[in-house]
XYZ file of N, CA and C in Angstrom:
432
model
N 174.025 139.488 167.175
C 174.710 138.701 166.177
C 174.179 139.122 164.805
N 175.104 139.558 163.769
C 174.737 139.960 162.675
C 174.731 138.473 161.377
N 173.610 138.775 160.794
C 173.307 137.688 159.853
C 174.358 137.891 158.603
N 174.392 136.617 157.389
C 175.222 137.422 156.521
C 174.599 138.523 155.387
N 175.337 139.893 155.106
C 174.866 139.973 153.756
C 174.055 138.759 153.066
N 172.614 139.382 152.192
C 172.642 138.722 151.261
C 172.106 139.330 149.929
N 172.648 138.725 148.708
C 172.854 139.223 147.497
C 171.597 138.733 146.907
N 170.973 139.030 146.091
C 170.136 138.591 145.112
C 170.681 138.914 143.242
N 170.854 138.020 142.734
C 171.300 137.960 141.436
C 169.857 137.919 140.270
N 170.047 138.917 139.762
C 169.048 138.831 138.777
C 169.369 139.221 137.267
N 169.047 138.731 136.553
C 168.991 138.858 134.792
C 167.425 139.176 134.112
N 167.838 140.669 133.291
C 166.252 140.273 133.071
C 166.530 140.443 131.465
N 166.160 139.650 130.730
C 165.956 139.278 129.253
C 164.989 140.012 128.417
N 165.528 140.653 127.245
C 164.860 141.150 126.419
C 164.584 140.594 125.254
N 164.358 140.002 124.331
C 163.976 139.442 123.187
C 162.481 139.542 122.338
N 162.977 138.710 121.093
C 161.479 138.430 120.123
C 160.365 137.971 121.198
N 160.634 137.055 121.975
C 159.258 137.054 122.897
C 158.908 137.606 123.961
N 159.433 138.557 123.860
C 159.341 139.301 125.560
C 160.074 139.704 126.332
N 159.499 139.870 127.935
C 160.526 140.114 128.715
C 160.739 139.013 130.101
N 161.456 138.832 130.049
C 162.073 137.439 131.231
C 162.458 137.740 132.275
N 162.236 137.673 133.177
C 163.203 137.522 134.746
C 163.908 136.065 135.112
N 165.066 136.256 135.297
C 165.822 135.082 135.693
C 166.469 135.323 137.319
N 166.107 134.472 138.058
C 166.990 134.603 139.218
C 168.208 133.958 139.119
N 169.342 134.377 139.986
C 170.334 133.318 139.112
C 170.507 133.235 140.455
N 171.000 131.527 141.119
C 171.710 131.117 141.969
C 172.246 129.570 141.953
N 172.653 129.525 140.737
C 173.362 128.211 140.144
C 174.730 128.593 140.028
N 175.627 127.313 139.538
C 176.760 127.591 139.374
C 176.590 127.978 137.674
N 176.555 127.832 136.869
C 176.411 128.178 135.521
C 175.551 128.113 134.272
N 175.226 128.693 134.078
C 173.882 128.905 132.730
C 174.569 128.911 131.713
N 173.869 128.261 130.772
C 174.035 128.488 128.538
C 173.302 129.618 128.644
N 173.498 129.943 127.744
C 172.569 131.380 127.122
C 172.786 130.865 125.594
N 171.522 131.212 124.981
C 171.584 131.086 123.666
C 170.033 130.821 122.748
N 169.773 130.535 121.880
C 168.523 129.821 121.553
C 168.266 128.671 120.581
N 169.171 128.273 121.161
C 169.088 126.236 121.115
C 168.388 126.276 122.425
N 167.209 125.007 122.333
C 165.982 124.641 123.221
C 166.832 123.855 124.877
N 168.121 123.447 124.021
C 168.692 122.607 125.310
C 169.596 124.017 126.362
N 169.753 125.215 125.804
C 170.358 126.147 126.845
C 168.719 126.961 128.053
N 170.272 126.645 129.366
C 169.327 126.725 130.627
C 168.600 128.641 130.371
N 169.135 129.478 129.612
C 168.483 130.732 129.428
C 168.115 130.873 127.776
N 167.394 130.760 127.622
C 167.004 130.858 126.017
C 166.373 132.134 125.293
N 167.119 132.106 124.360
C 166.976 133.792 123.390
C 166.325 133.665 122.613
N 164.966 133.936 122.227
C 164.352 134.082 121.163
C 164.719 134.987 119.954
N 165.804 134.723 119.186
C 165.761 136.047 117.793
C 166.809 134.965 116.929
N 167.105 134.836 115.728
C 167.687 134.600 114.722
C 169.054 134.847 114.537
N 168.898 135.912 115.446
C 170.758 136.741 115.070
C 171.468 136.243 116.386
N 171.191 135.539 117.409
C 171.602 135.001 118.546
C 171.918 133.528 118.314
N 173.175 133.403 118.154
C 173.969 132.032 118.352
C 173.027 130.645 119.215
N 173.113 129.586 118.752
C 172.327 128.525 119.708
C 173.403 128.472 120.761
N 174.381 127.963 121.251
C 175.087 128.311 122.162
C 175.565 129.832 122.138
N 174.886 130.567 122.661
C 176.187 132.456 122.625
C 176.598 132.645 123.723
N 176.211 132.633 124.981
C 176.841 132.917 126.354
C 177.079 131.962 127.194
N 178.167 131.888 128.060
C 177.970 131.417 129.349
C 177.958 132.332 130.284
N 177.412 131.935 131.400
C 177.407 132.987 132.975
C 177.895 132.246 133.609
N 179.061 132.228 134.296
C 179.658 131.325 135.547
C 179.627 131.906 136.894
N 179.405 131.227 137.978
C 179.217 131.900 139.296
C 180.724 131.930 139.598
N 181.302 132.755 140.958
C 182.321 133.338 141.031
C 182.362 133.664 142.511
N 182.567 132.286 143.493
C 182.333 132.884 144.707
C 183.970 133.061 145.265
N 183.598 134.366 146.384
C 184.433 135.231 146.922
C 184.834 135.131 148.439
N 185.775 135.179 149.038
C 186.182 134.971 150.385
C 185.529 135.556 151.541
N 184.699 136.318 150.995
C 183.526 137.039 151.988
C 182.217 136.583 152.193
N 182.165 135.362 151.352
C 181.177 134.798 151.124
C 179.739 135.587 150.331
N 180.245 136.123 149.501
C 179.513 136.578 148.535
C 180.088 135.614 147.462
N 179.420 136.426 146.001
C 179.478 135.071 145.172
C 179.306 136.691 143.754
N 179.860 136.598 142.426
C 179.995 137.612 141.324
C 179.010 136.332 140.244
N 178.543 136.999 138.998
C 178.539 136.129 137.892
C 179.566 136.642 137.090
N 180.141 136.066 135.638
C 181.144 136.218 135.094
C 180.460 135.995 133.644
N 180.770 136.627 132.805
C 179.394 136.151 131.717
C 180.888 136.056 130.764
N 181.000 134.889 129.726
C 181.783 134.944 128.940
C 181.465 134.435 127.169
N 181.930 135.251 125.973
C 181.252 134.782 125.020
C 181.672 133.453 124.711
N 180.478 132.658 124.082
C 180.382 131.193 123.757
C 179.946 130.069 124.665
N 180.077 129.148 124.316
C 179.758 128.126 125.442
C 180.826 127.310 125.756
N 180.586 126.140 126.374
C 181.439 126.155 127.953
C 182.546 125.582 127.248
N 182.397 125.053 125.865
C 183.822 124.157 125.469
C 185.070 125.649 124.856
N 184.672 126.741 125.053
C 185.293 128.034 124.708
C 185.212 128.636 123.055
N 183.802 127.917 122.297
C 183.862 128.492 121.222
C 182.889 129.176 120.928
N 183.541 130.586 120.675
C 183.232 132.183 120.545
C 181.489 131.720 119.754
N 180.634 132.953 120.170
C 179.510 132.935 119.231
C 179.500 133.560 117.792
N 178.714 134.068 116.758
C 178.987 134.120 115.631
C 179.288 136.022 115.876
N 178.159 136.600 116.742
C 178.160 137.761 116.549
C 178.778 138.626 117.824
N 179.297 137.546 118.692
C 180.092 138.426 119.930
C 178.550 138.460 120.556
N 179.346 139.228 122.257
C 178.404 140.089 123.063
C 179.590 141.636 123.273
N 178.303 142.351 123.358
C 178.596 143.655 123.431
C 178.120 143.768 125.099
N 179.174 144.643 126.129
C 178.663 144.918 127.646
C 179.014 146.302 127.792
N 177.757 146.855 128.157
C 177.743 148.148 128.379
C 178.002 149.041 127.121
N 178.372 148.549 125.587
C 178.489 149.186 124.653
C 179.997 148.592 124.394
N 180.757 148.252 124.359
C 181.994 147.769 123.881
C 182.056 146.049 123.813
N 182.432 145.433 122.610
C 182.727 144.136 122.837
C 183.680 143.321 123.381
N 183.146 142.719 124.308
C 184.256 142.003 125.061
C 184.041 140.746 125.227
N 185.285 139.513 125.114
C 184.849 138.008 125.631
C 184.627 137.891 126.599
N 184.603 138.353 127.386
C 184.339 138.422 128.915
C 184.168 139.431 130.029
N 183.447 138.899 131.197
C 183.686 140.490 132.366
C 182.932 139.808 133.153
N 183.021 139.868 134.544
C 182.472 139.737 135.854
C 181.781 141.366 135.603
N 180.407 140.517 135.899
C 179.418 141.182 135.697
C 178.962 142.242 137.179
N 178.774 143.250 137.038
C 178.661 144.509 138.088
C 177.195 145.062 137.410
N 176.162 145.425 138.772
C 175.037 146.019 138.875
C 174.624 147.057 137.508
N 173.400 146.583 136.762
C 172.936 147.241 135.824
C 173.870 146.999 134.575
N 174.995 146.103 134.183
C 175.583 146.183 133.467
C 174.607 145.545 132.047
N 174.627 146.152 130.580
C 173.880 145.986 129.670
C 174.323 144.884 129.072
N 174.017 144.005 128.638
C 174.740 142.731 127.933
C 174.085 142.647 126.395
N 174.401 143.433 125.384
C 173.498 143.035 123.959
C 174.232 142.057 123.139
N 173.206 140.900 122.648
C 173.474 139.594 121.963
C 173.035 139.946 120.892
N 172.494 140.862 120.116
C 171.980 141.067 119.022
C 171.032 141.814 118.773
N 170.847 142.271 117.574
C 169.748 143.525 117.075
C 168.199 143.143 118.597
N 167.678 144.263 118.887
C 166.623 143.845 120.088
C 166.607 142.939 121.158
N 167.794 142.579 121.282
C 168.248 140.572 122.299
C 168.648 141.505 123.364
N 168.823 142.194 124.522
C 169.527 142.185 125.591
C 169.386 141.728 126.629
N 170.005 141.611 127.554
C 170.168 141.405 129.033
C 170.702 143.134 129.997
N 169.840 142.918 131.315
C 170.300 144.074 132.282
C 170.668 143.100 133.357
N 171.775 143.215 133.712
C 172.280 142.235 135.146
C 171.926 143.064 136.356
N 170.873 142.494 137.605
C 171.070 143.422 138.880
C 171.740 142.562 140.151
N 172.268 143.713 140.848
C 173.026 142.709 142.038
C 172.163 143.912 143.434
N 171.325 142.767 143.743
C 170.119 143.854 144.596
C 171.330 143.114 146.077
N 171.434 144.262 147.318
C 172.167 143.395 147.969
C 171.279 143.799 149.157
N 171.116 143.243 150.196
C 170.915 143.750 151.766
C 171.311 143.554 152.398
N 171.465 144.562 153.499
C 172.719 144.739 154.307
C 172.184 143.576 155.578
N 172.841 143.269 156.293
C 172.829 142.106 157.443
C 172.277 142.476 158.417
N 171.453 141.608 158.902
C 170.152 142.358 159.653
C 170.974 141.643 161.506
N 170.738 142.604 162.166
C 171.063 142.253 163.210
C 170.392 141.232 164.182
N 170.533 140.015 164.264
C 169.769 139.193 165.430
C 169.702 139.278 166.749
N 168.892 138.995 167.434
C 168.941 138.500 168.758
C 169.160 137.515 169.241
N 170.166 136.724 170.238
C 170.185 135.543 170.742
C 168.553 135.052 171.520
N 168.650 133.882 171.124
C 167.272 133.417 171.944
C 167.394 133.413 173.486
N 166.449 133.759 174.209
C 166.808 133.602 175.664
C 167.140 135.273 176.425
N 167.732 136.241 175.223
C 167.947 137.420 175.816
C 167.075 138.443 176.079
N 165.781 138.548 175.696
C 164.963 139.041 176.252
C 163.617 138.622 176.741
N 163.777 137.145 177.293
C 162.682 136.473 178.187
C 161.756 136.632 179.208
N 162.732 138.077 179.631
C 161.860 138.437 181.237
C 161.530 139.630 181.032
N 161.027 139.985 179.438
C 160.572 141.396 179.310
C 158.852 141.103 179.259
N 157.807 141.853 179.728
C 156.751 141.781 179.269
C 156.069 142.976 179.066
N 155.806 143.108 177.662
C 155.407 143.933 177.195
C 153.693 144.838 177.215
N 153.088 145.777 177.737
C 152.048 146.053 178.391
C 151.706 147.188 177.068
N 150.198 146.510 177.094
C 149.811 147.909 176.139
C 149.507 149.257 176.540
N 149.962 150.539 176.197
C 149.839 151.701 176.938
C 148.708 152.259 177.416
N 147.404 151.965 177.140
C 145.903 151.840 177.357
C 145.689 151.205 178.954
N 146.359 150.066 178.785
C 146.469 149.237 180.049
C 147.472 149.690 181.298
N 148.201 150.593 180.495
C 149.168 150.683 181.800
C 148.451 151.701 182.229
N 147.684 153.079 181.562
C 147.208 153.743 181.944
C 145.528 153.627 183.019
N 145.075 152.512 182.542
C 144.408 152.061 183.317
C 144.932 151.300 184.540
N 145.816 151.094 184.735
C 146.608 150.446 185.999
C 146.854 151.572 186.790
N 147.535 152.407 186.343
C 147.854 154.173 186.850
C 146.349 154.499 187.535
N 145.597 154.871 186.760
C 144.213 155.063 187.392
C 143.828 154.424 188.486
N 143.617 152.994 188.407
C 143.352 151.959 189.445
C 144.120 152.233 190.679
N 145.383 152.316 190.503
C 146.325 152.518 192.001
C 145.944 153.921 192.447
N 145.448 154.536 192.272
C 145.247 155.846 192.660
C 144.302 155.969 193.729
């Protein structure tokens, strides 16, 4: 029996104070640097509300983020986001994609995935017992 895929969502933050790791497995994050957004940007040139990230689940039971500029009531930030080098209000976000909020501010989105590990039912290999090869060879000897 195969387990499901599973995805790991990660954001890692660049800014005036550093560098951040965010795991993401919520339905939606602020981005910005107002103290009340759930991802916070340290720099001046970054909007207090500038991003949202919305989760985006899929019939396969996977799940996308969707990063869109502004916050959640739909009003745009002052300076845009730029993804991957072009500005856009929006994009379902894909592995390594660059997200810049401003002079030194970025984000790298990763979508680490692993593939589905195969299980065993319980009960299906009960009547195996396993012998260390030292021992079997000493058993070999003995019957001789």
């Amino acid at each position: 029996m195969a387990s499901k895929p599973r995805q790991i969502h990660l954001l890692i933050i660049e800014d005036d104070k550093g560098r951040q790791e965010y795991h993401l497995d919520g339905s939606t994050y602020s981005i910005g640097r107002d103290p009340s957004c759930d991802i916070r940007l340290v720099s001046h040139f970054v909007s207090r509300h500038h991003a949202t990230l919305k989760r985006i689940e899929h019939d396969d039971d996977t799940c996308s983020y969707q990063i869109l500029d502004g916050n959640f009531k739909g009003k745009p930030s002052s300076n845009g986001i730029f993804i991957n080098g072009r500005r856009l209000p929006k994009r379902e976000l894909q592995h390594e994609d660059k997200i810049v909020f401003g002079p030194q501010v970025y984000a790298i989105y990763y979508l680490l995935k692993r593939d589905a590990i195969m299980t065993i039912p319980p009960g299906e290999f009960d009547d195996i017992t396993l012998i260390n090869p030292r021992t079997a060879g000493e058993l070999e000897d003995a019957a001789r």
